[in-house]
mmCIF file of C-alpha atoms and ligand atoms in Angstrom:
data_model
loop_
_atom_site.group_PDB
_atom_site.id
_atom_site.type_symbol
_atom_site.label_atom_id
_atom_site.label_comp_id
_atom_site.label_asym_id
_atom_site.label_seq_id
_atom_site.Cartn_x
_atom_site.Cartn_y
_atom_site.Cartn_z
ATOM 1 C CA MET C 1 0.000 0.000 0.000
ATOM 2 C CA SER C 2 1.500 3.308 -1.014
ATOM 3 C CA ASP C 3 1.394 6.380 1.168
ATOM 4 C CA ALA C 4 -1.169 7.780 -1.264
ATOM 5 C CA VAL C 5 -3.142 9.285 1.577
ATOM 6 C CA SER C 6 -0.231 11.699 2.174
ATOM 7 C CA ILE C 7 -0.124 12.447 5.886
ATOM 8 C CA GLN C 8 2.376 15.211 6.626
ATOM 9 C CA SER C 9 2.845 15.351 10.394
ATOM 10 C CA PHE C 10 1.139 15.327 13.762
ATOM 11 C CA ASP C 11 -1.008 18.477 13.815
ATOM 12 C CA HIS C 12 -2.065 18.283 17.463
ATOM 13 C CA LEU C 13 -3.319 15.970 20.186
ATOM 14 C CA GLU C 14 -6.550 16.751 22.012
ATOM 15 C CA LEU C 15 -6.842 15.663 25.632
ATOM 16 C CA TYR C 16 -10.228 15.448 27.312
ATOM 17 C CA VAL C 17 -9.707 16.414 30.930
ATOM 18 C CA GLY C 18 -11.773 17.043 34.050
ATOM 19 C CA ASN C 19 -10.601 20.647 34.435
ATOM 20 C CA ALA C 20 -9.034 22.194 31.332
ATOM 21 C CA LYS C 21 -8.198 25.454 33.076
ATOM 22 C CA GLN C 22 -6.096 23.685 35.686
ATOM 23 C CA ALA C 23 -4.627 21.233 33.158
ATOM 24 C CA ALA C 24 -3.446 24.240 31.097
ATOM 25 C CA MET C 25 -1.504 25.435 34.103
ATOM 26 C CA PHE C 26 0.011 21.967 34.644
ATOM 27 C CA TYR C 27 1.287 21.772 31.052
ATOM 28 C CA ASP C 28 2.503 25.381 31.280
ATOM 29 C CA ARG C 29 4.131 25.299 34.703
ATOM 30 C CA GLY C 30 5.114 21.619 34.629
ATOM 31 C CA PHE C 31 6.212 21.038 31.028
ATOM 32 C CA GLY C 32 6.933 24.513 29.640
ATOM 33 C CA PHE C 33 4.059 24.711 27.135
ATOM 34 C CA GLN C 34 2.821 28.193 26.191
ATOM 35 C CA SER C 35 -0.861 28.927 25.958
ATOM 36 C CA ILE C 36 -1.613 30.203 22.432
ATOM 37 C CA ALA C 37 -5.394 30.004 21.953
ATOM 38 C CA TYR C 38 -8.617 29.463 23.844
ATOM 39 C CA GLN C 39 -12.334 28.995 23.429
ATOM 40 C CA GLY C 40 -14.956 28.985 26.163
ATOM 41 C CA LEU C 41 -18.029 30.732 27.528
ATOM 42 C CA ASP C 42 -16.425 34.164 27.258
ATOM 43 C CA THR C 43 -15.645 33.647 23.549
ATOM 44 C CA GLY C 44 -19.152 32.429 22.732
ATOM 45 C CA THR C 45 -18.637 28.662 22.935
ATOM 46 C CA ARG C 46 -21.430 27.451 25.168
ATOM 47 C CA ASP C 47 -20.619 23.802 25.857
ATOM 48 C CA VAL C 48 -16.806 23.321 25.872
ATOM 49 C CA ALA C 49 -13.697 25.104 27.096
ATOM 50 C CA SER C 50 -10.464 24.371 25.208
ATOM 51 C CA TYR C 51 -6.926 25.618 25.778
ATOM 52 C CA VAL C 52 -4.328 25.237 23.000
ATOM 53 C CA MET C 53 -0.798 24.806 24.380
ATOM 54 C CA GLN C 54 2.331 24.890 22.233
ATOM 55 C CA GLN C 55 6.032 24.107 22.594
ATOM 56 C CA GLY C 56 8.239 23.783 19.523
ATOM 57 C CA GLU C 57 5.982 22.118 16.928
ATOM 58 C CA ILE C 58 3.962 20.291 19.601
ATOM 59 C CA ARG C 59 0.370 21.411 20.082
ATOM 60 C CA LEU C 60 -1.872 20.031 22.816
ATOM 61 C CA VAL C 61 -5.539 20.982 23.051
ATOM 62 C CA LEU C 62 -6.991 20.554 26.554
ATOM 63 C CA SER C 63 -10.783 20.332 26.564
ATOM 64 C CA SER C 64 -13.455 20.083 29.244
ATOM 65 C CA ALA C 65 -17.213 20.111 28.744
ATOM 66 C CA LEU C 66 -19.522 22.323 30.786
ATOM 67 C CA ASP C 67 -22.449 19.881 30.860
ATOM 68 C CA PRO C 68 -22.446 16.354 32.343
ATOM 69 C CA SER C 69 -24.199 14.855 29.308
ATOM 70 C CA HIS C 70 -21.645 16.212 26.808
ATOM 71 C CA PRO C 71 -19.582 13.436 25.123
ATOM 72 C CA ILE C 72 -16.382 14.962 26.559
ATOM 73 C CA SER C 73 -17.818 14.659 30.093
ATOM 74 C CA LEU C 74 -18.932 11.065 29.485
ATOM 75 C CA LYS C 75 -15.576 10.049 28.024
ATOM 76 C CA THR C 76 -13.651 11.778 30.814
ATOM 77 C CA ALA C 77 -15.786 10.014 33.422
ATOM 78 C CA LYS C 78 -14.979 6.690 31.773
ATOM 79 C CA HIS C 79 -11.294 7.078 30.894
ATOM 80 C CA GLY C 80 -10.101 9.830 33.220
ATOM 81 C CA ASP C 81 -7.948 12.535 31.621
ATOM 82 C CA HIS C 82 -6.854 11.009 28.321
ATOM 83 C CA VAL C 83 -5.683 11.641 24.771
ATOM 84 C CA ALA C 84 -9.030 11.600 22.973
ATOM 85 C CA LEU C 85 -7.932 12.641 19.515
ATOM 86 C CA ILE C 86 -4.844 12.360 17.322
ATOM 87 C CA ALA C 87 -4.901 15.092 14.669
ATOM 88 C CA LEU C 88 -2.828 14.579 11.527
ATOM 89 C CA SER C 89 -1.909 17.338 9.131
ATOM 90 C CA VAL C 90 -2.881 16.491 5.529
ATOM 91 C CA SER C 91 -2.842 18.297 2.196
ATOM 92 C CA ASP C 92 -6.356 17.282 1.148
ATOM 93 C CA VAL C 93 -9.025 16.422 3.724
ATOM 94 C CA ASP C 94 -11.640 15.372 1.162
ATOM 95 C CA ARG C 95 -9.276 13.019 -0.564
ATOM 96 C CA ILE C 96 -8.006 11.321 2.596
ATOM 97 C CA PHE C 97 -11.538 11.062 3.976
ATOM 98 C CA THR C 98 -12.785 9.428 0.765
ATOM 99 C CA ILE C 99 -9.842 7.031 0.635
ATOM 100 C CA THR C 100 -9.926 6.005 4.318
ATOM 101 C CA THR C 101 -13.695 5.583 4.534
ATOM 102 C CA SER C 102 -13.777 3.621 1.259
ATOM 103 C CA ARG C 103 -11.189 1.323 2.899
ATOM 104 C CA GLY C 104 -13.398 0.731 5.921
ATOM 105 C CA ALA C 105 -12.751 3.621 8.336
ATOM 106 C CA LEU C 106 -15.852 4.679 10.274
ATOM 107 C CA THR C 107 -16.908 8.332 10.085
ATOM 108 C CA ALA C 108 -17.037 10.425 13.255
ATOM 109 C CA VAL C 109 -17.187 13.826 11.509
ATOM 110 C CA PRO C 110 -17.471 14.119 7.695
ATOM 111 C CA PRO C 111 -15.380 16.750 5.848
ATOM 112 C CA THR C 112 -16.235 20.111 7.359
ATOM 113 C CA GLU C 113 -15.184 23.607 6.354
ATOM 114 C CA GLU C 114 -14.982 26.437 8.881
ATOM 115 C CA THR C 115 -14.163 29.980 7.914
ATOM 116 C CA ASP C 116 -13.242 33.103 9.832
ATOM 117 C CA GLU C 117 -11.575 36.371 8.845
ATOM 118 C CA THR C 118 -8.176 34.641 8.614
ATOM 119 C CA GLY C 119 -9.161 31.917 6.191
ATOM 120 C CA THR C 120 -10.676 28.475 5.778
ATOM 121 C CA TYR C 121 -9.936 25.473 7.985
ATOM 122 C CA ARG C 122 -10.958 22.002 6.814
ATOM 123 C CA HIS C 123 -11.193 18.842 8.880
ATOM 124 C CA ALA C 124 -12.748 15.379 9.080
ATOM 125 C CA THR C 125 -12.594 12.689 11.769
ATOM 126 C CA ILE C 126 -12.635 8.896 11.773
ATOM 127 C CA TYR C 127 -12.636 6.359 14.615
ATOM 128 C CA GLY C 128 -9.361 4.758 15.774
ATOM 129 C CA TYR C 129 -8.533 2.275 18.561
ATOM 130 C CA GLY C 130 -10.485 2.323 21.820
ATOM 131 C CA ASN C 131 -12.380 5.590 22.048
ATOM 132 C CA THR C 132 -9.609 7.450 20.212
ATOM 133 C CA LEU C 133 -10.493 9.674 17.279
ATOM 134 C CA ILE C 134 -8.231 10.343 14.295
ATOM 135 C CA LYS C 135 -8.736 13.794 12.842
ATOM 136 C CA PHE C 136 -7.443 15.061 9.498
ATOM 137 C CA VAL C 137 -6.640 18.767 9.438
ATOM 138 C CA GLN C 138 -5.956 20.921 6.365
ATOM 139 C CA ARG C 139 -4.538 24.371 7.109
ATOM 140 C CA ASP C 140 -3.125 25.556 3.774
ATOM 141 C CA ARG C 141 -5.830 28.219 3.453
ATOM 142 C CA TYR C 142 -6.034 29.054 7.157
ATOM 143 C CA HIS C 143 -3.871 31.714 8.795
ATOM 144 C CA GLY C 144 -5.407 32.094 12.263
ATOM 145 C CA VAL C 145 -3.703 31.103 15.494
ATOM 146 C CA PHE C 146 -5.358 27.654 15.720
ATOM 147 C CA ALA C 147 -8.871 27.200 14.307
ATOM 148 C CA PRO C 148 -12.072 29.203 13.828
ATOM 149 C CA GLY C 149 -13.813 29.774 17.162
ATOM 150 C CA PHE C 150 -10.547 30.144 19.065
ATOM 151 C CA VAL C 151 -9.123 33.466 20.206
ATOM 152 C CA PRO C 152 -5.420 34.098 20.829
ATOM 153 C CA ARG C 153 -4.529 33.661 24.486
ATOM 154 C CA SER C 154 -0.957 34.033 25.546
ATOM 155 C CA THR C 155 0.370 33.505 29.008
ATOM 156 C CA GLN C 156 3.547 35.104 30.256
ATOM 157 C CA PRO C 157 6.459 33.053 28.854
ATOM 158 C CA HIS C 158 7.434 30.871 31.753
ATOM 159 C CA LEU C 159 10.028 28.447 30.503
ATOM 160 C CA ASP C 160 10.862 26.442 27.391
ATOM 161 C CA ALA C 161 11.835 22.907 28.307
ATOM 162 C CA GLY C 162 13.316 22.300 24.848
ATOM 163 C CA LEU C 163 10.605 19.930 23.578
ATOM 164 C CA ILE C 164 10.659 20.079 19.759
ATOM 165 C CA LYS C 165 7.995 17.817 18.332
ATOM 166 C CA ILE C 166 5.976 14.655 18.847
ATOM 167 C CA ASP C 167 8.220 11.675 18.097
ATOM 168 C CA HIS C 168 5.644 8.899 18.509
ATOM 169 C CA VAL C 169 2.240 8.157 20.014
ATOM 170 C CA VAL C 170 1.706 4.692 21.495
ATOM 171 C CA GLY C 171 -1.667 2.989 21.847
ATOM 172 C CA ASN C 172 -2.657 0.057 24.054
ATOM 173 C CA VAL C 173 -5.385 -2.273 22.799
ATOM 174 C CA GLU C 174 -7.116 -5.347 24.245
ATOM 175 C CA LYS C 175 -5.483 -8.746 23.918
ATOM 176 C CA GLY C 176 -6.114 -10.155 20.440
ATOM 177 C CA GLN C 177 -6.829 -6.703 18.937
ATOM 178 C CA MET C 178 -3.326 -5.627 17.908
ATOM 179 C CA ASN C 179 -3.308 -7.253 14.504
ATOM 180 C CA HIS C 180 -6.703 -5.763 13.711
ATOM 181 C CA TRP C 181 -5.272 -2.283 14.331
ATOM 182 C CA VAL C 182 -2.027 -3.069 12.486
ATOM 183 C CA GLN C 183 -4.168 -3.897 9.464
ATOM 184 C CA PHE C 184 -6.275 -0.774 9.995
ATOM 185 C CA PHE C 185 -3.208 1.478 9.928
ATOM 186 C CA GLU C 186 -1.761 -0.448 6.966
ATOM 187 C CA ASN C 187 -4.835 -0.806 4.809
ATOM 188 C CA VAL C 188 -6.771 2.327 5.747
ATOM 189 C CA LEU C 189 -4.042 4.906 6.464
ATOM 190 C CA GLY C 190 -1.255 3.431 4.323
ATOM 191 C CA LEU C 191 1.257 3.141 7.182
ATOM 192 C CA ASN C 192 3.913 0.416 7.139
ATOM 193 C CA LEU C 193 4.657 -2.125 9.828
ATOM 194 C CA LEU C 194 8.222 -1.128 10.712
ATOM 195 C CA VAL C 195 8.988 -3.706 13.361
ATOM 196 C CA GLN C 196 7.197 -6.071 15.698
ATOM 197 C CA PHE C 197 8.334 -7.092 19.189
ATOM 198 C CA ASP C 198 6.781 -10.179 20.683
ATOM 199 C CA ASP C 199 6.601 -11.391 24.231
ATOM 200 C CA ARG C 200 9.927 -13.205 23.870
ATOM 201 C CA THR C 201 11.644 -9.820 23.371
ATOM 202 C CA ILE C 202 9.565 -7.927 25.879
ATOM 203 C CA ALA C 203 9.005 -10.122 28.852
ATOM 204 C CA THR C 204 9.829 -9.688 32.448
ATOM 205 C CA ASP C 205 8.106 -11.977 34.897
ATOM 206 C CA TYR C 206 5.031 -9.780 34.763
ATOM 207 C CA SER C 207 5.024 -7.122 32.059
ATOM 208 C CA ALA C 208 4.798 -9.279 28.961
ATOM 209 C CA LEU C 209 3.498 -7.442 25.918
ATOM 210 C CA THR C 210 3.515 -7.538 22.142
ATOM 211 C CA SER C 211 4.162 -4.369 20.167
ATOM 212 C CA SER C 212 3.905 -3.355 16.497
ATOM 213 C CA VAL C 213 5.419 -0.118 15.243
ATOM 214 C CA MET C 214 3.435 1.531 12.445
ATOM 215 C CA GLN C 215 5.067 4.346 10.481
ATOM 216 C CA ASN C 216 4.312 6.461 7.416
ATOM 217 C CA ALA C 217 6.681 6.706 4.436
ATOM 218 C CA THR C 218 8.507 9.795 5.723
ATOM 219 C CA GLY C 219 8.809 8.517 9.300
ATOM 220 C CA ALA C 220 7.065 11.668 10.583
ATOM 221 C CA ILE C 221 4.183 9.584 11.914
ATOM 222 C CA LYS C 222 5.111 6.728 14.234
ATOM 223 C CA LEU C 223 2.231 4.935 15.943
ATOM 224 C CA PRO C 224 3.274 1.829 17.906
ATOM 225 C CA ILE C 225 0.460 -0.397 19.179
ATOM 226 C CA ASN C 226 0.767 -2.694 22.211
ATOM 227 C CA GLU C 227 -1.350 -5.552 23.436
ATOM 228 C CA PRO C 228 -0.888 -7.479 26.688
ATOM 229 C CA ALA C 229 0.692 -10.933 26.682
ATOM 230 C CA ILE C 230 0.469 -13.618 29.313
ATOM 231 C CA GLY C 231 3.024 -13.272 32.099
ATOM 232 C CA LYS C 232 3.202 -14.480 35.672
ATOM 233 C CA GLY C 233 1.198 -11.529 36.885
ATOM 234 C CA LYS C 234 -0.772 -8.667 35.453
ATOM 235 C CA SER C 235 0.816 -7.068 32.391
ATOM 236 C CA GLN C 236 1.286 -3.288 32.673
ATOM 237 C CA ILE C 237 -0.803 -3.103 29.483
ATOM 238 C CA GLN C 238 -3.628 -4.968 31.217
ATOM 239 C CA GLU C 239 -3.413 -2.575 34.159
ATOM 240 C CA PHE C 240 -3.761 0.347 31.713
ATOM 241 C CA LEU C 241 -6.748 -1.274 29.962
ATOM 242 C CA GLU C 242 -8.524 -1.834 33.273
ATOM 243 C CA TYR C 243 -8.067 1.728 34.525
ATOM 244 C CA ASN C 244 -8.698 3.292 31.114
ATOM 245 C CA HIS C 245 -11.746 1.060 30.625
ATOM 246 C CA GLY C 246 -10.610 0.043 27.177
ATOM 247 C CA GLY C 247 -7.894 0.791 24.665
ATOM 248 C CA GLY C 248 -6.341 4.207 24.247
ATOM 249 C CA VAL C 249 -3.152 6.241 24.062
ATOM 250 C CA GLN C 250 -0.616 4.947 26.588
ATOM 251 C CA HIS C 251 2.201 7.436 26.051
ATOM 252 C CA VAL C 252 3.337 10.304 23.893
ATOM 253 C CA ALA C 253 7.058 10.759 23.224
ATOM 254 C CA TYR C 254 8.425 14.286 22.844
ATOM 255 C CA LEU C 255 11.682 14.814 20.991
ATOM 256 C CA THR C 256 14.344 17.075 22.538
ATOM 257 C CA ARG C 257 17.806 18.121 21.360
ATOM 258 C CA ASP C 258 19.256 18.068 24.865
ATOM 259 C CA ILE C 259 17.627 15.550 27.156
ATOM 260 C CA VAL C 260 19.914 16.385 30.089
ATOM 261 C CA GLU C 261 18.857 20.027 29.997
ATOM 262 C CA THR C 262 15.174 19.169 29.387
ATOM 263 C CA VAL C 263 14.933 16.612 32.201
ATOM 264 C CA THR C 264 16.839 18.845 34.613
ATOM 265 C CA LYS C 265 14.283 21.610 33.946
ATOM 266 C CA LEU C 266 11.257 19.299 34.168
ATOM 267 C CA LYS C 267 12.465 17.804 37.454
ATOM 268 C CA ASP C 268 12.930 21.317 38.841
ATOM 269 C CA LEU C 269 9.322 22.020 37.840
ATOM 270 C CA GLY C 270 8.146 18.975 39.803
ATOM 271 C CA ILE C 271 7.555 16.440 37.005
ATOM 272 C CA GLU C 272 8.012 12.896 38.330
ATOM 273 C CA PHE C 273 9.983 10.316 36.346
ATOM 274 C CA LEU C 274 10.391 6.570 36.684
ATOM 275 C CA SER C 275 13.617 5.800 38.466
ATOM 276 C CA VAL C 276 16.096 3.145 37.377
ATOM 277 C CA PRO C 277 18.383 1.239 39.738
ATOM 278 C CA SER C 278 21.981 2.483 39.823
ATOM 279 C CA SER C 279 23.044 -0.995 38.636
ATOM 280 C CA TYR C 280 21.688 -0.022 35.183
ATOM 281 C CA TYR C 281 24.656 2.345 34.776
ATOM 282 C CA THR C 282 27.306 -0.176 35.817
ATOM 283 C CA ASP C 283 29.047 -1.276 32.626
ATOM 284 C CA LEU C 284 26.637 0.860 30.563
ATOM 285 C CA GLU C 285 29.470 2.037 28.325
ATOM 286 C CA VAL C 286 30.557 -1.585 27.812
ATOM 287 C CA ARG C 287 27.010 -2.498 26.754
ATOM 288 C CA ILE C 288 26.241 0.461 24.476
ATOM 289 C CA GLY C 289 29.631 1.895 23.512
ATOM 290 C CA ARG C 290 30.815 5.478 23.688
ATOM 291 C CA ILE C 291 28.264 8.281 23.789
ATOM 292 C CA ASP C 292 28.635 12.071 23.923
ATOM 293 C CA GLN C 293 26.869 12.472 27.269
ATOM 294 C CA SER C 294 28.326 11.962 30.717
ATOM 295 C CA ILE C 295 27.149 8.627 32.155
ATOM 296 C CA GLU C 296 27.348 10.163 35.599
ATOM 297 C CA GLN C 297 24.898 12.883 34.598
ATOM 298 C CA LEU C 298 22.552 10.357 32.953
ATOM 299 C CA ALA C 299 22.646 8.239 36.108
ATOM 300 C CA LYS C 300 21.868 11.249 38.272
ATOM 301 C CA LEU C 301 18.746 11.992 36.191
ATOM 302 C CA GLY C 302 17.740 8.363 35.491
ATOM 303 C CA ILE C 303 18.052 8.687 31.688
ATOM 304 C CA LEU C 304 18.212 5.414 29.721
ATOM 305 C CA VAL C 305 20.405 4.719 26.687
ATOM 306 C CA ASP C 306 19.935 2.270 23.828
ATOM 307 C CA ARG C 307 21.918 1.571 20.676
ATOM 308 C CA ASP C 308 21.158 -0.117 17.378
ATOM 309 C CA ARG C 309 22.975 -0.314 14.031
ATOM 310 C CA GLU C 310 22.044 3.261 13.109
ATOM 311 C CA GLY C 311 23.108 4.986 16.293
ATOM 312 C CA TYR C 312 21.891 5.541 19.806
ATOM 313 C CA LEU C 313 19.052 7.198 21.670
ATOM 314 C CA LEU C 314 18.471 8.579 25.150
ATOM 315 C CA GLN C 315 15.058 8.323 26.799
ATOM 316 C CA ILE C 316 13.167 8.694 30.067
ATOM 317 C CA PHE C 317 9.546 8.157 31.069
ATOM 318 C CA THR C 318 7.368 10.191 33.397
ATOM 319 C CA ARG C 319 5.156 8.559 35.962
ATOM 320 C CA PRO C 320 1.448 8.638 34.990
ATOM 321 C CA VAL C 321 0.260 12.265 34.795
ATOM 322 C CA GLN C 322 -3.058 11.581 36.542
ATOM 323 C CA ASP C 323 -4.151 9.368 39.431
ATOM 324 C CA ARG C 324 -5.116 6.473 37.184
ATOM 325 C CA PRO C 325 -2.081 4.465 35.988
ATOM 326 C CA THR C 326 -2.832 5.385 32.369
ATOM 327 C CA LEU C 327 -1.291 8.197 30.244
ATOM 328 C CA PHE C 328 2.379 9.093 30.674
ATOM 329 C CA PHE C 329 5.016 10.906 28.610
ATOM 330 C CA GLU C 330 8.439 10.011 27.256
ATOM 331 C CA ILE C 331 11.294 12.414 26.555
ATOM 332 C CA ILE C 332 13.610 11.171 23.789
ATOM 333 C CA GLU C 333 16.835 12.419 22.174
ATOM 334 C CA ARG C 334 17.938 10.615 19.024
ATOM 335 C CA HIS C 335 21.479 10.221 17.735
ATOM 336 C CA GLY C 336 20.877 8.196 14.575
ATOM 337 C CA SER C 337 18.805 5.450 16.131
ATOM 338 C CA GLN C 338 15.215 5.328 14.914
ATOM 339 C CA GLY C 339 14.290 2.654 17.462
ATOM 340 C CA PHE C 340 12.178 2.874 20.589
ATOM 341 C CA GLY C 341 14.596 1.728 23.284
ATOM 342 C CA GLU C 342 13.984 -1.995 22.929
ATOM 343 C CA GLY C 343 17.187 -2.714 24.859
ATOM 344 C CA ASN C 344 15.703 -0.848 27.821
ATOM 345 C CA PHE C 345 12.392 -2.662 27.919
ATOM 346 C CA LYS C 346 13.480 -5.093 30.606
ATOM 347 C CA SER C 347 14.946 -2.521 33.021
ATOM 348 C CA LEU C 348 12.142 -0.113 32.239
ATOM 349 C CA PHE C 349 9.426 -2.682 32.867
ATOM 350 C CA GLU C 350 11.047 -3.711 36.116
ATOM 351 C CA ALA C 351 10.786 -0.056 37.162
ATOM 352 C CA ILE C 352 7.116 0.033 36.093
ATOM 353 C CA GLU C 353 6.441 -3.202 37.990
ATOM 354 C CA ARG C 354 7.901 -1.775 41.190
ATOM 355 C CA GLU C 355 5.351 1.035 40.955
ATOM 356 C CA GLN C 356 2.569 -1.362 39.917
ATOM 357 C CA ALA C 357 3.307 -3.402 43.041
ATOM 358 C CA LEU C 358 3.059 -0.248 45.171
ATOM 359 C CA ARG C 359 -0.398 0.345 43.623
ATOM 360 C CA GLY C 360 -1.417 -3.216 44.584
ATOM 361 C CA ASN C 361 -1.937 -4.103 40.916
ATOM 362 C CA LEU C 362 0.699 -6.740 40.230
HETATM 363 FE FE1 FE2 E 401 7.982 5.266 23.458
#
């Protein structure tokens, strides 16, 4: 299947949250996102409040509904704060909508045109895994700050944590569903299956899982999908599915140019990361070869390193960003490697399991 549907990049992610106003402050004060646009009661939107937050090329939209029967309220009650929508930037909404729906995608919102004094914004939305929506956005004739209905809203610049763009967005689906969604992304969206990890690669005593990495032709869109596998205890994927009440986005990875600087800033701001045992850093250089960063500094911050034939990468994972053990974030710096830190899965999952055990969920 060719990439004939021509997806350019991640346009934004929309999170449905219990309190968008407070969430906006968390992403501002905790992660260094700047508020750029807003809609709510005071701008004439009667049912929803949305805050658009930006850092580098990353845009997050934080939305809460004002009525308990609104779909955003119902979904937030079910899943907790969650990534509800993955928006992809495309050159032709009508074309991609026609292609994807003719290949079996289900329509959530048909092609829609919205116009304001700055231009015309086109979009359409289909259903993805779990309750997740996939939205196509066409901005070539739109020059406003985000979309019609939004007004510019800028907060005092607080801090830039150095996050550049979304590297990948990972979804968890129910056991037995992964291949269905691999085929969906292949056949409907024209993505390619880059690599598959099975439970022989990714197994600790408990956290067994199977993962498929889906990617578009340019590599700008990377969408790995996990499903739980049978282990001795409850897979971390199963724990997610139980607390999320179904499939959904497990983590979003943000690319940075300087992970040491980024993580130092985020820790200062109070963001919590998974810790790794100091034993991980013993013989690290023997295992992964020479790297530009100081191992001592990586150990101090808990940053993981992995190497493949193309190069190496540095990565770290936050703890869940809400009370449910569901959505978390990854910070990643790439030096050639286009992998996902497969070599770290075991030590990483052992760290996750320690926290799972503390939650009484292992
Ligand atoms: Fe990741």
